[in-house]
Short mmCIF file of C-alpha atoms and ligand atoms in Angstrom, two decimals:
data_model
loop_
_atom_site.label_atom_id
_atom_site.label_comp_id
_atom_site.label_asym_id
_atom_site.label_seq_id
_atom_site.Cartn_x
_atom_site.Cartn_y
_atom_site.Cartn_z
CA UNK A 1 43.06 -33.23 100.33
CA UNK A 2 39.57 -33.72 98.74
CA UNK A 3 37.90 -30.60 97.49
CA UNK A 4 34.48 -30.15 95.98
CA UNK A 5 33.94 -26.87 94.16
CA UNK A 6 30.26 -25.93 93.61
CA UNK A 7 29.45 -23.50 90.83
CA UNK A 8 26.91 -22.64 88.12
CA UNK A 9 29.46 -21.84 85.36
CA UNK A 10 32.70 -23.34 83.99
CA UNK A 11 34.82 -22.25 81.08
CA UNK A 12 34.48 -23.14 78.20
CA UNK A 13 31.22 -25.02 78.68
CA UNK A 14 28.91 -22.26 80.21
CA UNK A 15 30.26 -18.85 80.74
CA UNK A 16 28.55 -15.50 81.40
CA UNK A 17 31.55 -13.83 83.10
CA UNK A 18 34.81 -14.19 85.05
CA UNK A 19 33.37 -16.88 87.34
CA UNK A 20 33.50 -19.44 84.64
CA UNK A 21 37.12 -18.70 84.06
CA UNK A 22 38.00 -19.16 87.78
CA UNK A 23 36.05 -22.29 88.31
CA UNK A 24 37.94 -23.88 85.25
CA UNK A 25 41.40 -22.64 86.28
CA UNK A 26 41.43 -22.89 90.18
CA UNK A 27 40.61 -26.60 90.41
CA UNK A 28 43.28 -27.26 87.69
CA UNK A 29 45.94 -25.30 89.73
CA UNK A 30 44.85 -27.26 92.86
CA UNK A 31 45.16 -30.61 91.20
CA UNK A 32 48.59 -29.70 90.04
CA UNK A 33 49.50 -29.15 93.68
CA UNK A 34 48.30 -32.70 94.47
CA UNK A 35 44.85 -32.05 95.67
CA UNK A 36 41.91 -34.42 94.66
CA UNK A 37 39.43 -31.83 93.15
CA UNK A 38 36.06 -32.22 91.80
CA UNK A 39 33.58 -29.70 90.44
CA UNK A 40 29.71 -29.88 91.04
CA UNK A 41 27.73 -28.28 88.21
CA UNK A 42 24.08 -28.02 87.30
CA UNK A 43 23.29 -29.99 84.11
CA UNK A 44 22.74 -27.11 81.74
CA UNK A 45 22.85 -28.12 78.08
CA UNK A 46 26.41 -26.82 77.62
CA UNK A 47 27.59 -28.75 80.62
CA UNK A 48 25.90 -32.04 79.53
CA UNK A 49 27.31 -31.70 76.04
CA UNK A 50 30.79 -30.88 77.15
CA UNK A 51 31.59 -33.14 80.12
CA UNK A 52 32.83 -36.33 78.74
CA UNK A 53 32.41 -39.94 79.94
CA UNK A 54 29.32 -39.15 81.87
CA UNK A 55 28.00 -41.99 83.95
CA UNK A 56 25.19 -42.15 86.65
CA UNK A 57 26.37 -42.17 90.20
CA UNK A 58 22.88 -41.78 91.97
CA UNK A 59 19.28 -41.42 91.25
CA UNK A 60 17.86 -38.59 93.27
CA UNK A 61 14.36 -37.10 93.71
CA UNK A 62 11.72 -36.06 92.90
CA UNK A 63 13.28 -32.88 94.50
CA UNK A 64 12.63 -29.10 94.02
CA UNK A 65 9.80 -29.66 91.60
CA UNK A 66 11.70 -31.98 89.25
CA UNK A 67 10.59 -35.65 89.00
CA UNK A 68 13.61 -37.12 87.50
CA UNK A 69 17.05 -36.14 88.92
CA UNK A 70 20.19 -38.02 88.45
CA UNK A 71 23.80 -37.24 89.74
CA UNK A 72 26.23 -37.98 86.96
CA UNK A 73 30.11 -38.10 87.01
CA UNK A 74 32.39 -37.42 84.07
CA UNK A 75 35.51 -35.67 83.02
CA UNK A 76 36.01 -32.02 82.25
CA UNK A 77 37.20 -31.46 78.65
CA UNK A 78 41.01 -31.37 78.17
CA UNK A 79 41.78 -32.04 81.76
CA UNK A 80 42.04 -34.98 84.15
CA UNK A 81 39.53 -33.36 86.50
CA UNK A 82 36.21 -35.17 87.46
CA UNK A 83 32.87 -33.32 87.42
CA UNK A 84 29.58 -34.17 89.07
CA UNK A 85 26.81 -33.00 86.99
CA UNK A 86 23.20 -32.66 88.35
CA UNK A 87 21.00 -33.92 85.41
CA UNK A 88 17.56 -32.48 86.05
CA UNK A 89 16.03 -31.59 82.68
CA UNK A 90 12.80 -30.10 84.14
CA UNK A 91 15.03 -27.40 85.82
CA UNK A 92 18.08 -26.98 83.55
CA UNK A 93 17.22 -28.11 79.99
CA UNK A 94 16.35 -24.66 78.61
CA UNK A 95 17.18 -22.00 76.07
CA UNK A 96 18.94 -18.89 77.31
CA UNK A 97 21.74 -18.53 79.85
CA UNK A 98 21.91 -20.09 83.37
CA UNK A 99 20.03 -17.33 85.05
CA UNK A 100 17.72 -15.72 82.50
CA UNK A 101 15.57 -16.79 79.59
CA UNK A 102 15.77 -15.55 76.00
CA UNK A 103 13.59 -12.58 77.04
CA UNK A 104 16.35 -11.64 79.53
CA UNK A 105 14.05 -12.11 82.62
CA UNK A 106 15.25 -14.28 85.60
CA UNK A 107 13.76 -17.78 85.48
CA UNK A 108 10.89 -17.79 87.89
CA UNK A 109 12.09 -21.03 89.57
CA UNK A 110 15.75 -19.88 90.13
CA UNK A 111 15.44 -20.38 93.85
CA UNK A 112 14.64 -24.09 93.18
CA UNK A 113 17.11 -24.55 90.42
CA UNK A 114 20.00 -23.22 92.48
CA UNK A 115 18.80 -24.70 95.75
CA UNK A 116 19.30 -28.16 94.04
CA UNK A 117 22.91 -27.31 93.46
CA UNK A 118 23.71 -26.43 97.11
CA UNK A 119 21.53 -29.34 98.32
CA UNK A 120 23.37 -31.81 96.13
CA UNK A 121 26.72 -30.47 97.43
CA UNK A 122 25.57 -31.04 101.05
CA UNK A 123 24.53 -34.69 100.27
CA UNK A 124 27.76 -35.43 98.38
CA UNK A 125 29.57 -34.12 101.49
CA UNK A 126 27.57 -36.50 103.63
CA UNK A 127 28.58 -39.40 101.46
CA UNK A 128 24.97 -40.23 100.51
CA UNK A 129 25.30 -39.78 96.82
CA UNK A 130 28.72 -41.25 95.98
CA UNK A 131 29.88 -43.97 98.14
CA UNK A 132 33.37 -43.70 96.67
CA UNK A 133 34.22 -40.01 97.21
CA UNK A 134 33.67 -37.42 100.00
CA UNK A 135 35.20 -33.99 100.12
CA UNK A 136 37.18 -32.69 103.04
CA UNK A 137 36.25 -29.19 101.97
CA UNK A 138 33.25 -27.73 100.19
CA UNK A 139 34.15 -24.57 98.42
CA UNK A 140 31.07 -22.79 96.97
CA UNK A 141 31.11 -19.85 94.50
CA UNK A 142 28.70 -16.84 94.44
CA UNK A 143 24.99 -16.81 95.33
CA UNK A 144 24.08 -19.74 93.04
CA UNK A 145 25.91 -21.98 95.31
CA UNK A 146 25.30 -20.00 98.51
CA UNK A 147 22.84 -22.53 100.05
CA UNK A 148 25.52 -25.37 100.17
CA UNK A 149 26.76 -24.00 103.41
CA UNK A 150 23.22 -23.69 104.76
CA UNK A 151 22.28 -27.22 103.99
CA UNK A 152 25.53 -28.50 105.53
CA UNK A 153 25.06 -26.37 108.62
CA UNK A 154 21.55 -27.57 109.01
CA UNK A 155 22.73 -31.08 109.68
CA UNK A 156 24.41 -31.35 113.14
CA UNK A 157 26.23 -34.50 112.12
CA UNK A 158 27.78 -33.08 109.01
CA UNK A 159 31.02 -31.27 109.95
CA UNK A 160 32.51 -30.69 106.44
CA UNK A 161 34.19 -27.12 106.51
CA UNK A 162 32.92 -24.73 104.03
CA UNK A 163 34.55 -21.95 102.03
CA UNK A 164 32.36 -19.31 100.18
CA UNK A 165 33.85 -17.14 97.55
CA UNK A 166 32.14 -13.82 96.51
CA UNK A 167 32.89 -13.20 92.92
CA UNK A 168 30.39 -10.31 92.66
CA UNK A 169 28.36 -9.03 95.70
CA UNK A 170 25.93 -7.13 93.50
CA UNK A 171 24.14 -10.41 92.53
CA UNK A 172 22.75 -11.44 95.84
CA UNK A 173 20.23 -14.16 94.76
CA UNK A 174 17.25 -12.48 96.57
CA UNK A 175 13.88 -14.19 96.59
CA UNK A 176 10.47 -13.48 98.13
CA UNK A 177 9.65 -15.14 101.48
CA UNK A 178 6.91 -17.38 100.05
CA UNK A 179 9.58 -19.28 98.04
CA UNK A 180 11.50 -20.29 101.19
CA UNK A 181 9.07 -23.18 102.16
CA UNK A 182 10.06 -24.96 98.89
CA UNK A 183 13.76 -25.28 99.84
CA UNK A 184 13.58 -27.62 102.89
CA UNK A 185 15.55 -25.41 105.10
CA UNK A 186 14.91 -24.76 108.76
CA UNK A 187 12.70 -21.83 109.67
CA UNK A 188 15.34 -21.02 112.22
CA UNK A 189 17.63 -19.65 109.54
CA UNK A 190 14.94 -17.03 108.45
CA UNK A 191 16.08 -14.34 110.83
CA UNK A 192 18.09 -11.06 110.31
CA UNK A 193 21.20 -12.87 111.60
CA UNK A 194 20.43 -15.63 109.27
CA UNK A 195 19.55 -15.50 105.60
CA UNK A 196 16.62 -13.13 105.79
CA UNK A 197 17.15 -9.98 104.03
CA UNK A 198 14.88 -7.00 104.46
CA UNK A 199 11.71 -9.11 104.29
CA UNK A 200 12.99 -11.48 101.53
CA UNK A 201 15.88 -13.95 101.72
CA UNK A 202 19.19 -13.99 99.93
CA UNK A 203 21.33 -16.99 98.84
CA UNK A 204 24.34 -14.78 98.98
CA UNK A 205 23.69 -13.93 102.60
CA UNK A 206 23.32 -17.65 103.37
CA UNK A 207 26.82 -18.20 101.91
CA UNK A 208 28.19 -15.28 104.04
CA UNK A 209 26.48 -16.31 107.28
CA UNK A 210 26.86 -20.16 107.19
CA UNK A 211 30.30 -20.71 105.70
CA UNK A 212 33.29 -21.28 107.77
CA UNK A 213 35.52 -18.92 105.80
CA UNK A 214 34.56 -16.26 103.20
CA UNK A 215 36.83 -15.14 100.47
CA UNK A 216 36.64 -12.64 97.71
CA UNK A 217 38.67 -12.23 94.73
CA UNK A 218 40.99 -9.37 95.54
CA UNK A 219 42.29 -7.85 98.83
CA UNK A 220 40.94 -4.43 98.00
CA UNK A 221 37.50 -5.69 97.33
CA UNK A 222 37.53 -7.54 100.62
CA UNK A 223 37.94 -4.20 102.38
CA UNK A 224 35.49 -2.39 100.11
CA UNK A 225 32.55 -4.69 100.69
CA UNK A 226 32.70 -4.02 104.43
CA UNK A 227 31.66 -0.39 103.66
CA UNK A 228 28.12 0.83 102.81
CA UNK A 229 29.40 2.10 99.42
CA UNK A 230 30.23 -1.31 98.13
CA UNK A 231 28.26 -3.53 100.50
CA UNK A 232 24.88 -3.87 98.88
CA UNK A 233 23.26 -4.05 102.20
CA UNK A 234 25.50 -6.78 103.33
CA UNK A 235 28.35 -4.72 104.74
CA UNK A 236 27.11 -5.27 108.25
CA UNK A 237 27.36 -9.10 107.89
CA UNK A 238 30.67 -8.79 106.24
CA UNK A 239 32.05 -6.56 108.99
CA UNK A 240 30.81 -8.93 111.59
CA UNK A 241 32.57 -11.68 109.88
CA UNK A 242 35.82 -9.71 109.13
CA UNK A 243 37.98 -12.14 110.94
CA UNK A 244 36.95 -14.97 108.46
CA UNK A 245 37.02 -12.77 105.34
CA UNK A 246 40.02 -12.49 103.13
CA UNK A 247 40.89 -11.45 99.49
CA UNK A 248 42.66 -13.74 97.34
CA UNK A 249 43.40 -12.42 93.92
CA UNK A 250 42.30 -14.42 90.89
CA UNK A 251 44.96 -15.81 88.57
CA UNK A 252 45.19 -16.11 84.92
CA UNK A 253 45.30 -19.19 82.81
CA UNK A 254 48.42 -18.23 80.77
CA UNK A 255 48.00 -21.32 78.58
CA UNK A 256 44.88 -19.75 77.30
CA UNK A 257 45.78 -16.02 77.46
CA UNK A 258 49.20 -15.60 75.83
CA UNK A 259 50.64 -13.62 72.92
CA UNK A 260 51.79 -17.00 71.71
CA UNK A 261 48.03 -17.55 71.15
CA UNK A 262 47.14 -19.53 68.00
CA UNK A 263 43.95 -17.34 67.70
CA UNK A 264 45.84 -14.05 66.88
CA UNK A 265 47.26 -12.76 63.67
CA UNK A 266 50.96 -12.86 64.64
CA UNK A 267 52.46 -13.98 67.81
CA UNK A 268 54.96 -11.88 69.92
CA UNK A 269 56.88 -11.67 73.11
CA UNK A 270 57.83 -8.95 75.66
CA UNK A 271 61.28 -8.71 74.03
CA UNK A 272 60.04 -8.82 70.44
CA UNK A 273 56.81 -6.98 70.15
CA UNK A 274 56.76 -6.61 66.39
CA UNK A 275 53.99 -9.08 65.91
CA UNK A 276 51.61 -6.78 67.86
CA UNK A 277 51.74 -4.27 65.01
CA UNK A 278 50.32 -6.85 62.78
CA UNK A 279 47.67 -7.89 65.25
CA UNK A 280 46.63 -4.21 65.52
CA UNK A 281 46.42 -3.92 61.64
CA UNK A 282 44.46 -7.07 61.41
CA UNK A 283 42.00 -5.86 64.12
CA UNK A 284 41.58 -2.43 62.42
CA UNK A 285 40.79 -4.31 59.13
CA UNK A 286 38.43 -6.70 60.90
CA UNK A 287 36.50 -3.89 62.44
CA UNK A 288 36.61 -1.55 59.28
CA UNK A 289 38.64 1.13 61.20
CA UNK A 290 41.12 3.46 59.43
CA UNK A 291 44.41 1.44 59.00
CA UNK A 292 46.45 3.86 61.00
CA UNK A 293 49.52 2.72 63.14
CA UNK A 294 49.75 6.22 64.71
CA UNK A 295 46.32 6.18 66.36
CA UNK A 296 46.22 4.68 69.73
CA UNK A 297 43.81 1.88 69.62
CA UNK A 298 41.46 1.56 72.65
CA UNK A 299 39.37 -1.50 73.28
CA UNK A 300 36.47 -2.70 75.53
CA UNK A 301 35.69 -6.40 76.05
CA UNK A 302 32.99 -6.41 78.60
CA UNK A 303 29.46 -6.90 79.75
CA UNK A 304 27.78 -3.52 78.65
CA UNK A 305 26.46 -2.62 82.02
CA UNK A 306 26.39 0.25 84.37
CA UNK A 307 28.72 -1.66 86.70
CA UNK A 308 31.35 -1.64 84.14
CA UNK A 309 31.17 2.17 83.74
CA UNK A 310 30.31 2.05 80.09
CA UNK A 311 28.23 5.09 80.32
CA UNK A 312 31.32 7.05 81.72
CA UNK A 313 33.26 5.88 78.57
CA UNK A 314 30.37 6.96 76.29
CA UNK A 315 30.49 10.36 77.86
CA UNK A 316 34.27 10.59 77.60
CA UNK A 317 34.31 9.62 73.93
CA UNK A 318 35.13 13.09 72.67
CA UNK A 319 38.39 13.00 74.64
CA UNK A 320 39.28 9.76 73.07
CA UNK A 321 38.61 11.07 69.55
CA UNK A 322 40.16 14.41 70.27
CA UNK A 323 43.22 12.62 71.38
CA UNK A 324 43.51 10.90 68.03
CA UNK A 325 42.39 7.56 69.43
CA UNK A 326 40.28 4.74 67.91
CA UNK A 327 37.94 2.56 69.75
CA UNK A 328 36.69 -1.19 69.31
CA UNK A 329 33.97 -2.50 71.45
CA UNK A 330 33.05 -6.23 71.91
CA UNK A 331 30.14 -6.67 74.42
CA UNK A 332 26.62 -7.32 75.10
CA UNK A 333 24.27 -6.16 77.92
CA UNK A 334 21.97 -3.36 78.66
CA UNK A 335 19.93 -2.28 75.61
CA UNK A 336 20.47 1.49 76.20
CA UNK A 337 24.20 1.14 76.35
CA UNK A 338 24.31 -1.17 73.36
CA UNK A 339 22.21 1.56 71.46
CA UNK A 340 24.64 4.30 72.48
CA UNK A 341 27.67 2.44 71.22
CA UNK A 342 25.92 1.71 67.95
CA UNK A 343 25.21 5.56 67.65
CA UNK A 344 28.88 6.28 68.54
CA UNK A 345 30.08 3.93 65.75
CA UNK A 346 27.77 5.88 63.29
CA UNK A 347 28.93 9.29 64.61
CA UNK A 348 32.60 8.33 64.24
CA UNK A 349 32.92 5.93 61.29
CA UNK A 350 36.38 4.57 60.84
CA UNK A 351 37.28 5.57 64.42
CA UNK A 352 34.80 3.77 66.49
CA UNK A 353 33.51 0.33 65.79
CA UNK A 354 31.20 -1.87 67.73
CA UNK A 355 30.45 -5.65 67.79
CA UNK A 356 27.39 -6.52 69.98
CA UNK A 357 27.61 -10.18 71.01
CA UNK A 358 29.90 -12.60 72.87
CA UNK A 359 32.85 -14.00 70.96
CA UNK A 360 35.67 -15.66 72.77
CA UNK A 361 38.05 -15.83 69.73
CA UNK A 362 37.50 -12.18 68.94
CA UNK A 363 38.07 -11.16 72.45
CA UNK A 364 41.70 -12.79 72.10
CA UNK A 365 42.34 -10.93 68.84
CA UNK A 366 41.12 -7.60 70.51
CA UNK A 367 43.48 -8.24 73.49
CA UNK A 368 46.36 -8.67 71.10
CA UNK A 369 45.53 -5.88 68.50
CA UNK A 370 44.68 -3.02 70.89
CA UNK A 371 47.06 -0.63 72.42
CA UNK A 372 44.85 0.00 75.52
CA UNK A 373 41.96 -1.74 77.33
CA UNK A 374 39.40 0.40 78.98
CA UNK A 375 37.98 -0.88 82.36
CA UNK A 376 36.28 2.07 83.87
CA UNK A 377 34.13 -0.08 86.30
CA UNK A 378 32.22 1.52 89.17
CA UNK A 379 33.21 -1.45 91.22
CA UNK A 380 35.28 -4.43 90.20
CA UNK A 381 35.67 -7.43 92.60
CA UNK A 382 38.88 -8.55 90.70
CA UNK A 383 38.48 -8.01 86.96
CA UNK A 384 40.06 -10.41 84.53
CA UNK A 385 40.24 -8.55 81.34
CA UNK A 386 42.84 -6.15 82.61
CA UNK A 387 44.96 -9.19 83.67
CA UNK A 388 44.60 -10.61 80.10
CA UNK A 389 45.44 -7.19 78.63
CA UNK A 390 48.54 -6.83 80.62
CA UNK A 391 49.92 -10.09 79.31
CA UNK A 392 49.30 -9.00 75.65
CA UNK A 393 50.93 -5.64 76.36
CA UNK A 394 47.64 -3.80 75.99
CA UNK A 395 47.78 -1.10 78.77
CA UNK A 396 44.69 -1.10 81.00
CA UNK A 397 43.01 2.28 81.87
CA UNK A 398 41.19 1.59 84.93
CA UNK A 399 39.17 3.12 87.76
CA UNK A 400 41.08 2.64 90.89
CA UNK A 401 38.87 0.25 92.74
CA UNK A 402 38.74 -3.45 93.71
CA UNK A 403 41.06 -5.72 91.82
CA UNK A 404 41.84 -3.14 89.27
CA UNK A 405 43.62 -1.12 92.09
CA UNK A 406 45.54 -4.34 93.13
CA UNK A 407 46.71 -5.18 89.74
CA UNK A 408 47.54 -2.09 87.60
CA UNK A 409 50.31 0.46 88.43
CA UNK A 410 49.34 3.90 87.16
CA UNK A 411 51.83 5.64 85.03
CA UNK A 412 53.25 8.67 86.95
CA UNK A 413 56.53 10.36 86.85
CA UNK A 414 57.53 8.29 89.90
CA UNK A 415 56.41 4.89 88.59
CA UNK A 416 58.00 5.64 85.22
CA UNK A 417 61.23 6.42 86.98
CA UNK A 418 61.20 3.27 89.07
CA UNK A 419 60.15 1.20 86.14
CA UNK A 420 56.77 0.03 87.69
CA UNK A 421 54.10 1.61 85.56
CA UNK A 422 51.86 -0.90 83.73
CA UNK A 423 48.78 1.24 82.86
CA UNK A 424 46.70 4.16 83.64
CA UNK A 425 44.34 4.65 86.59
CA UNK A 426 41.85 7.35 87.86
CA UNK A 427 40.23 8.02 91.16
CA UNK A 428 36.61 9.18 90.63
CA UNK A 429 34.03 7.23 88.81
CA UNK A 430 33.34 10.26 86.61
CA UNK A 431 33.51 10.74 82.75
CA UNK A 432 35.73 13.86 83.28
CA UNK A 433 38.40 11.81 85.29
CA UNK A 434 38.32 9.00 82.75
CA UNK A 435 38.55 11.50 79.79
CA UNK A 436 41.44 13.20 81.29
CA UNK A 437 43.33 9.88 81.79
CA UNK A 438 42.50 8.84 78.14
CA UNK A 439 43.90 12.22 76.97
CA UNK A 440 47.06 11.54 79.11
CA UNK A 441 47.51 8.06 77.44
CA UNK A 442 47.02 9.43 73.99
CA UNK A 443 49.59 12.21 74.69
CA UNK A 444 52.15 9.70 75.92
CA UNK A 445 51.48 7.29 73.07
CA UNK A 446 52.22 10.06 70.47
CA UNK A 447 55.09 11.61 72.35
CA UNK A 448 57.42 8.78 73.47
CA UNK A 449 56.96 5.44 71.70
CA UNK A 450 60.15 4.18 73.39
CA UNK A 451 58.69 4.70 76.82
CA UNK A 452 55.46 3.18 75.69
CA UNK A 453 57.34 0.08 74.62
CA UNK A 454 59.11 -0.09 77.99
CA UNK A 455 55.85 0.16 79.96
CA UNK A 456 54.30 -2.39 77.69
CA UNK A 457 57.22 -4.76 78.35
CA UNK A 458 56.74 -4.31 81.95
CA UNK A 459 52.99 -5.07 81.56
CA UNK A 460 53.69 -8.30 79.62
CA UNK A 461 56.02 -9.49 82.40
CA UNK A 462 53.44 -9.11 85.22
CA UNK A 463 52.73 -12.61 86.60
CA UNK A 464 49.29 -13.20 88.06
CA UNK A 465 49.54 -16.97 87.90
CA UNK A 466 47.18 -19.38 89.60
CA UNK A 467 50.03 -21.04 91.43
CA UNK A 468 50.11 -18.26 93.96
CA UNK A 469 46.36 -17.91 94.43
CA UNK A 470 46.01 -21.74 94.69
CA UNK A 471 48.70 -21.86 97.40
CA UNK A 472 46.67 -19.18 99.34
CA UNK A 473 43.56 -21.10 99.16
CA UNK A 474 45.48 -24.20 100.42
CA UNK A 475 46.58 -22.43 103.38
CA UNK A 476 43.01 -21.40 104.14
CA UNK A 477 41.71 -24.93 103.70
CA UNK A 478 44.55 -26.40 105.94
CA UNK A 479 43.60 -23.91 108.79
CA UNK A 480 40.11 -25.26 108.56
CA UNK A 481 41.05 -28.86 108.71
P1 ADP B 501 32.60 -10.01 84.96
O1 ADP B 501 32.72 -11.50 85.51
O2 ADP B 501 32.14 -9.02 85.98
O3 ADP B 501 31.74 -9.94 83.73
P2 ADP B 501 35.54 -10.19 84.50
O4 ADP B 501 36.43 -9.18 84.02
O5 ADP B 501 35.77 -10.78 85.83
O6 ADP B 501 34.08 -9.46 84.55
O7 ADP B 501 35.31 -11.48 83.54
C1 ADP B 501 34.78 -11.10 82.27
C2 ADP B 501 35.15 -12.37 81.37
O8 ADP B 501 34.10 -12.45 80.33
C3 ADP B 501 36.48 -12.25 80.72
O9 ADP B 501 36.96 -13.58 80.46
C4 ADP B 501 36.21 -11.58 79.37
O10 ADP B 501 37.13 -11.79 78.47
C5 ADP B 501 34.80 -12.21 79.06
N1 ADP B 501 33.88 -11.39 78.24
C6 ADP B 501 33.11 -10.46 78.63
N2 ADP B 501 32.40 -9.95 77.62
C7 ADP B 501 32.75 -10.73 76.45
C8 ADP B 501 32.36 -10.74 75.11
N3 ADP B 501 31.35 -9.92 74.71
N4 ADP B 501 32.79 -11.55 74.26
C9 ADP B 501 33.81 -12.39 74.81
N5 ADP B 501 34.32 -12.47 75.94
C10 ADP B 501 33.76 -11.55 76.92
#
C-alpha cells in the first residue's frame, strides 16, 4: 500500500506540538508493517536542513505567489522513510515558526502557504509530479493540509481516497472570503455545505467535508467534537459525517520516550525504580528547588495556553503548596500566563520554578524527575505528555476529557483494589476541582509510599504503542481501497 502523509510539522525537524511527534512516528510504524509510506512537507528552514539526500523531482510554478517552486525528494533523518519537500523560498524561508512570525502574528499569506501544501499533494496523487510514485491513499493532517482533499475532489478523474485527521479542532484555518480567489478552487465549494464558514472559509472544514474518512486522535474526542461544547462551530458538519468519523488513539515512540533514556540522570525500570530518585534530585538541583525527597514534585511541560488549563493550575497553586508539593514548569505561550508563572516562582522560591522556553532535552529530564505531571486541559484531543509521563512513572493529574479520559485511570478505592489506577483525574474544568485532586495526590504520596510505587509500576507498564494505532489506520485504508 502506498501512503502519502501530508503535514506541516515533523519531529525533530519542525515541531510546535504533538502533531510533529505523530507525523514522525505513524509513518514509521506503517513502514514497519510493510507499507510504502512517504511524507509531504513544506520546505521550512528546519525541514530543508534536516531532510538528507535532497534531489529535485519536479519544477513547479509560479504558483500561489511564489515564482520559483520545486518539489524535492529526500530521506528523513534516522529512518528509511522518503519525504517530499516543497521548496518555495518566497513562502517558507522565514524566521519564526510555521504559522506565525517572530511578532507572534499569523503570516498574512498563510492561506497561500498552506494551499500549496494541499495542492502539491493532489498533483502528486495525480502522478504529475513524480512519474515514479503515486499514492493509493492521501492522509492529510490538521487544517494546514485540509485543502488536499478539496483539490483532489475538484478533479473528477482523480479518485485517490483521502483520510483527514483532526489533531486539534480549535485551529480551523479560517480566512476571509477575498483570499479564496487566490487558491484555484471552484466557486462551487464556497457554500455552507462546502468550505464556507460563517462568511469566511475554513481549511479545516474543507478537510472535514471533502475527505472520504475523518479520524481524530482519541475515541472520546471523536464523540466530544460532535457537540457544541467542543465543536468550534463544526459540530454540525461532524455530526453529519458521524458514519465516516472515528477516533484512533495516538501512540508513543517508546524508543524516544523511555526511562532507559540517555538524556536523564539515571535510568530505571518498572521493577527497579531507584534511578528515579536520582532523576528527581537532579531536577530539583537544576531548577534550584529545595532538595527534598519527601515533597511530591509536580511538573508541567506544555504550551502555556488557556486550552491547557494553565490558569486553573495557577489558581490552584495554594493547594499544591499547602499539600507540601513543589512545581516545575517548562513551557511557552500566552504572555499573561507566562508572567503569572514567573510571579509564582517569586512568591514561592525553592518550591516553584519556571523555565519559559521550548527544550526537548529538558522535557525528558522533567518526565523522569517529577512525581506527577499536571495536564488540566479544558479540552485535549489526545494529549501526549500524559502518555510520556506514564512511561516514566510520573503519575498524570488530568481533567477527564478527550484523550486524557481514554488513557489515565483515576486512583479510587475501586481502582486501587483492582490494581488499575495510573493517575488522578477530575471532572470539572475548575481550579477547585483540580486543587482538590492535587491535595488528594499529596496526601497519598505522604501516607503510603508502597502503594504509590505500585501505582507507578502500573503506570510504567501501560502500553500505548504505535503498532495498535497503525493497525487501526490500516483497516481504515483497506476499507477505502
Ligand atoms: P499540543 O500538541 O496540544 O501542544 P500534546 O500533548 O499533544 O499537546 O503535545 C505536546 C508536545 O510538545 C509533547 O511532545 C510535549 O513534550 C512537547 N512540548 C510542549 N511544550 C514543550 C516545551 N516547552 N519544551 C519541550 N517540549 C514541549
